[in-house]
Amino acid sequence: MFPKPLDITMSSQKPLMIFTLSLLLLLAGPHETDARLQHRSVPTIGTKRDASDQSLTQVLVARDIITLSIGGVKNTKKFVEMIPKLKSVQQTPNSDPSNLLNCVDGLFDSLSNLESVLKRLRHLKDPYVAYDTRELRRVEGRIMGISGTCRYALKDTDGVVTQMLNSNLADVAMLINSVERAIFGIGVTDKGAKIP
């Protein structure tokens, strides 16, 4: 008689997270499509206040995107930690355990570093935003470099594990791009941030 409760698993959360990030990026964009908000482009006495309200909204959206990204990175770390425990990985013949250990340790360390950079960025403190934004790219480069080691370590396992790892790492790259776009949208330059 009663409806079944929704089964929300890790795989069903990814599309929801991607949709939420996309929606937040649209809201943070420089354009406003809502007819009620179009009056802001007309110069009036209150224009400075309207611009301040819009920049505050962009800051809040940037913080939300960073918070969602931290959650996505945590999920990827859980997946990476789980790889050596998978039966198909444990029972793979001709696999070198040191390669798998290098893969898992390297990815876990880089993802932990990414998580700490995102946590620092969430505060959007002026002197550190530009540095941490550049650090995002450096960490992404390390993660993508280690992914080659992982592909080699997992070459003899079931292709599904490698595909899932590649999917998780692609999601991390998308999250990094979303964070960068949101931060640059609030006025960050290489010289520092213009945060209200």
GROMACS .gro file of C-alpha atoms in nm:
model
  196
    1MET     CA    1   0.000   0.000   0.000
    2PHE     CA    2   0.277   0.243   0.087
    3PRO     CA    3   0.519   0.353  -0.183
    4LYS     CA    4   0.868   0.206  -0.166
    5PRO     CA    5   1.135   0.438  -0.031
    6LEU     CA    6   1.379   0.572  -0.288
    7ASP     CA    7   1.705   0.382  -0.314
    8ILE     CA    8   1.970   0.651  -0.339
    9THR     CA    9   2.306   0.488  -0.400
   10MET     CA   10   2.643   0.631  -0.488
   11SER     CA   11   2.582   0.575  -0.861
   12SER     CA   12   2.249   0.758  -0.853
   13GLN     CA   13   2.403   1.054  -0.669
   14LYS     CA   14   2.645   1.141  -0.950
   15PRO     CA   15   2.380   1.265  -1.197
   16LEU     CA   16   2.217   1.460  -0.915
   17MET     CA   17   2.550   1.616  -0.817
   18ILE     CA   18   2.628   1.705  -1.180
   19PHE     CA   19   2.281   1.856  -1.224
   20THR     CA   20   2.319   2.057  -0.902
   21LEU     CA   21   2.662   2.185  -1.002
   22SER     CA   22   2.534   2.282  -1.346
   23LEU     CA   23   2.240   2.464  -1.195
   24LEU     CA   24   2.464   2.650  -0.951
   25LEU     CA   25   2.698   2.750  -1.233
   26LEU     CA   26   2.406   2.883  -1.433
   27LEU     CA   27   2.294   3.086  -1.134
   28ALA     CA   28   2.644   3.222  -1.082
   29GLY     CA   29   2.689   3.320  -1.445
   30PRO     CA   30   2.708   3.683  -1.551
   31HIS     CA   31   2.374   3.661  -1.731
   32GLU     CA   32   2.034   3.662  -1.569
   33THR     CA   33   1.746   3.528  -1.773
   34ASP     CA   34   1.470   3.584  -1.521
   35ALA     CA   35   1.252   3.876  -1.641
   36ARG     CA   36   1.211   3.999  -1.284
   37LEU     CA   37   1.588   4.044  -1.253
   38GLN     CA   38   1.651   4.214  -1.590
   39HIS     CA   39   1.589   4.558  -1.440
   40ARG     CA   40   1.934   4.533  -1.281
   41SER     CA   41   2.103   4.603  -1.614
   42VAL     CA   42   1.931   4.943  -1.629
   43PRO     CA   43   2.141   5.205  -1.449
   44THR     CA   44   1.958   5.349  -1.151
   45ILE     CA   45   2.051   5.510  -0.822
   46GLY     CA   46   2.063   5.166  -0.656
   47THR     CA   47   2.295   5.009  -0.914
   48LYS     CA   48   2.588   4.984  -0.675
   49ARG     CA   49   2.374   4.794  -0.426
   50ASP     CA   50   2.238   4.566  -0.698
   51ALA     CA   51   2.592   4.488  -0.814
   52SER     CA   52   2.688   4.417  -0.454
   53ASP     CA   53   2.389   4.183  -0.415
   54GLN     CA   54   2.483   4.003  -0.735
   55SER     CA   55   2.847   3.962  -0.628
   56LEU     CA   56   2.735   3.833  -0.288
   57THR     CA   57   2.515   3.579  -0.466
   58GLN     CA   58   2.811   3.472  -0.679
   59VAL     CA   59   3.025   3.427  -0.367
   60LEU     CA   60   2.756   3.214  -0.203
   61VAL     CA   61   2.717   3.004  -0.518
   62ALA     CA   62   3.097   2.960  -0.538
   63ARG     CA   63   3.101   2.838  -0.178
   64ASP     CA   64   2.818   2.594  -0.254
   65ILE     CA   65   3.004   2.458  -0.557
   66ILE     CA   66   3.318   2.414  -0.348
   67THR     CA   67   3.119   2.235  -0.075
   68LEU     CA   68   2.964   1.998  -0.332
   69SER     CA   69   3.309   1.939  -0.481
   70ILE     CA   70   3.449   1.843  -0.142
   71GLY     CA   71   3.174   1.580  -0.116
   72GLY     CA   72   3.257   1.450  -0.464
   73VAL     CA   73   3.627   1.423  -0.380
   74LYS     CA   74   3.542   1.233  -0.059
   75ASN     CA   75   3.334   0.984  -0.260
   76THR     CA   76   3.621   0.933  -0.505
   77LYS     CA   77   3.862   0.875  -0.215
   78LYS     CA   78   3.627   0.606  -0.080
   79PHE     CA   79   3.622   0.438  -0.421
   80VAL     CA   80   4.002   0.449  -0.453
   81GLU     CA   81   4.038   0.303  -0.103
   82MET     CA   82   3.804   0.020  -0.199
   83ILE     CA   83   3.993  -0.087  -0.516
   84PRO     CA   84   4.244  -0.324  -0.347
   85LYS     CA   85   3.959  -0.488  -0.153
   86LEU     CA   86   3.770  -0.588  -0.467
   87LYS     CA   87   3.772  -0.963  -0.530
   88SER     CA   88   3.835  -0.922  -0.903
   89VAL     CA   89   4.145  -0.716  -0.827
   90GLN     CA   90   4.269  -0.953  -0.556
   91GLN     CA   91   4.234  -1.261  -0.777
   92THR     CA   92   4.400  -1.115  -1.085
   93PRO     CA   93   4.688  -1.333  -1.204
   94ASN     CA   94   5.015  -1.168  -1.313
   95SER     CA   95   4.938  -0.850  -1.123
   96ASP     CA   96   5.214  -0.665  -0.942
   97PRO     CA   97   5.089  -0.558  -0.597
   98SER     CA   98   5.346  -0.277  -0.578
   99ASN     CA   99   5.194  -0.109  -0.887
  100LEU     CA  100   4.849  -0.126  -0.732
  101LEU     CA  101   4.985   0.009  -0.404
  102ASN     CA  102   5.153   0.300  -0.589
  103CYS     CA  103   4.826   0.370  -0.768
  104VAL     CA  104   4.606   0.367  -0.460
  105ASP     CA  105   4.850   0.553  -0.234
  106GLY     CA  106   4.928   0.815  -0.498
  107LEU     CA  107   4.564   0.880  -0.582
  108PHE     CA  108   4.457   0.885  -0.219
  109ASP     CA  109   4.732   1.134  -0.125
  110SER     CA  110   4.655   1.360  -0.421
  111LEU     CA  111   4.281   1.348  -0.353
  112SER     CA  112   4.346   1.430   0.013
  113ASN     CA  113   4.558   1.725  -0.099
  114LEU     CA  114   4.277   1.835  -0.332
  115GLU     CA  115   4.027   1.810  -0.048
  116SER     CA  116   4.241   2.032   0.176
  117VAL     CA  117   4.286   2.290  -0.104
  118LEU     CA  118   3.909   2.298  -0.156
  119LYS     CA  119   3.850   2.340   0.217
  120ARG     CA  120   4.088   2.639   0.219
  121LEU     CA  121   3.921   2.781  -0.089
  122ARG     CA  122   3.576   2.755   0.066
  123HIS     CA  123   3.662   3.048   0.292
  124LEU     CA  124   3.752   3.266  -0.010
  125LYS     CA  125   4.015   3.462   0.182
  126ASP     CA  126   4.171   3.724  -0.044
  127PRO     CA  127   4.547   3.660  -0.034
  128TYR     CA  128   4.513   3.282  -0.072
  129VAL     CA  129   4.243   3.240  -0.337
  130ALA     CA  130   4.470   3.295  -0.638
  131TYR     CA  131   4.737   3.059  -0.499
  132ASP     CA  132   4.485   2.787  -0.412
  133THR     CA  133   4.322   2.820  -0.754
  134ARG     CA  134   4.659   2.757  -0.920
  135GLU     CA  135   4.716   2.470  -0.675
  136LEU     CA  136   4.394   2.308  -0.803
  137ARG     CA  137   4.553   2.274  -1.147
  138ARG     CA  138   4.876   2.132  -1.004
  139VAL     CA  139   4.685   1.871  -0.802
  140GLU     CA  140   4.473   1.783  -1.106
  141GLY     CA  141   4.793   1.727  -1.306
  142ARG     CA  142   4.928   1.493  -1.037
  143ILE     CA  143   4.600   1.299  -1.026
  144MET     CA  144   4.594   1.257  -1.404
  145GLY     CA  145   4.960   1.147  -1.400
  146ILE     CA  146   4.892   0.884  -1.136
  147SER     CA  147   4.591   0.761  -1.332
  148GLY     CA  148   4.837   0.625  -1.591
  149THR     CA  149   5.001   0.417  -1.318
  150CYS     CA  150   4.657   0.293  -1.217
  151ARG     CA  151   4.565   0.193  -1.572
  152TYR     CA  152   4.888  -0.009  -1.588
  153ALA     CA  153   4.827  -0.166  -1.245
  154LEU     CA  154   4.470  -0.260  -1.335
  155LYS     CA  155   4.536  -0.370  -1.695
  156ASP     CA  156   4.478  -0.739  -1.618
  157THR     CA  157   4.165  -0.687  -1.409
  158ASP     CA  158   3.809  -0.661  -1.524
  159GLY     CA  159   3.766  -0.353  -1.742
  160VAL     CA  160   3.475  -0.233  -1.531
  161VAL     CA  161   3.705  -0.136  -1.243
  162THR     CA  162   3.922   0.071  -1.476
  163GLN     CA  163   3.615   0.231  -1.636
  164MET     CA  164   3.473   0.322  -1.296
  165LEU     CA  165   3.806   0.469  -1.186
  166ASN     CA  166   3.830   0.671  -1.508
  167SER     CA  167   3.473   0.793  -1.456
  168ASN     CA  168   3.548   0.900  -1.099
  169LEU     CA  169   3.863   1.083  -1.207
  170ALA     CA  170   3.675   1.254  -1.492
  171ASP     CA  171   3.420   1.370  -1.234
  172VAL     CA  172   3.702   1.512  -1.021
  173ALA     CA  173   3.835   1.703  -1.323
  174MET     CA  174   3.484   1.838  -1.389
  175LEU     CA  175   3.453   1.946  -1.026
  176ILE     CA  176   3.786   2.130  -1.046
  177ASN     CA  177   3.672   2.310  -1.361
  178SER     CA  178   3.343   2.405  -1.194
  179VAL     CA  179   3.524   2.546  -0.890
  180GLU     CA  180   3.764   2.745  -1.108
  181ARG     CA  181   3.481   2.887  -1.317
  182ALA     CA  182   3.286   2.989  -1.007
  183ILE     CA  183   3.590   3.152  -0.847
  184PHE     CA  184   3.688   3.340  -1.162
  185GLY     CA  185   3.324   3.451  -1.183
  186ILE     CA  186   3.362   3.641  -0.857
  187GLY     CA  187   3.665   3.832  -0.979
  188VAL     CA  188   3.976   3.632  -0.895
  189THR     CA  189   4.286   3.721  -1.094
  190ASP     CA  190   4.645   3.604  -1.069
  191LYS     CA  191   4.714   3.906  -0.848
  192GLY     CA  192   4.443   3.821  -0.599
  193ALA     CA  193   4.071   3.827  -0.547
  194LYS     CA  194   3.813   4.101  -0.551
  195ILE     CA  195   3.576   3.949  -0.300
  196PRO     CA  196   3.311   4.164  -0.131
   0.00000   0.00000   0.00000
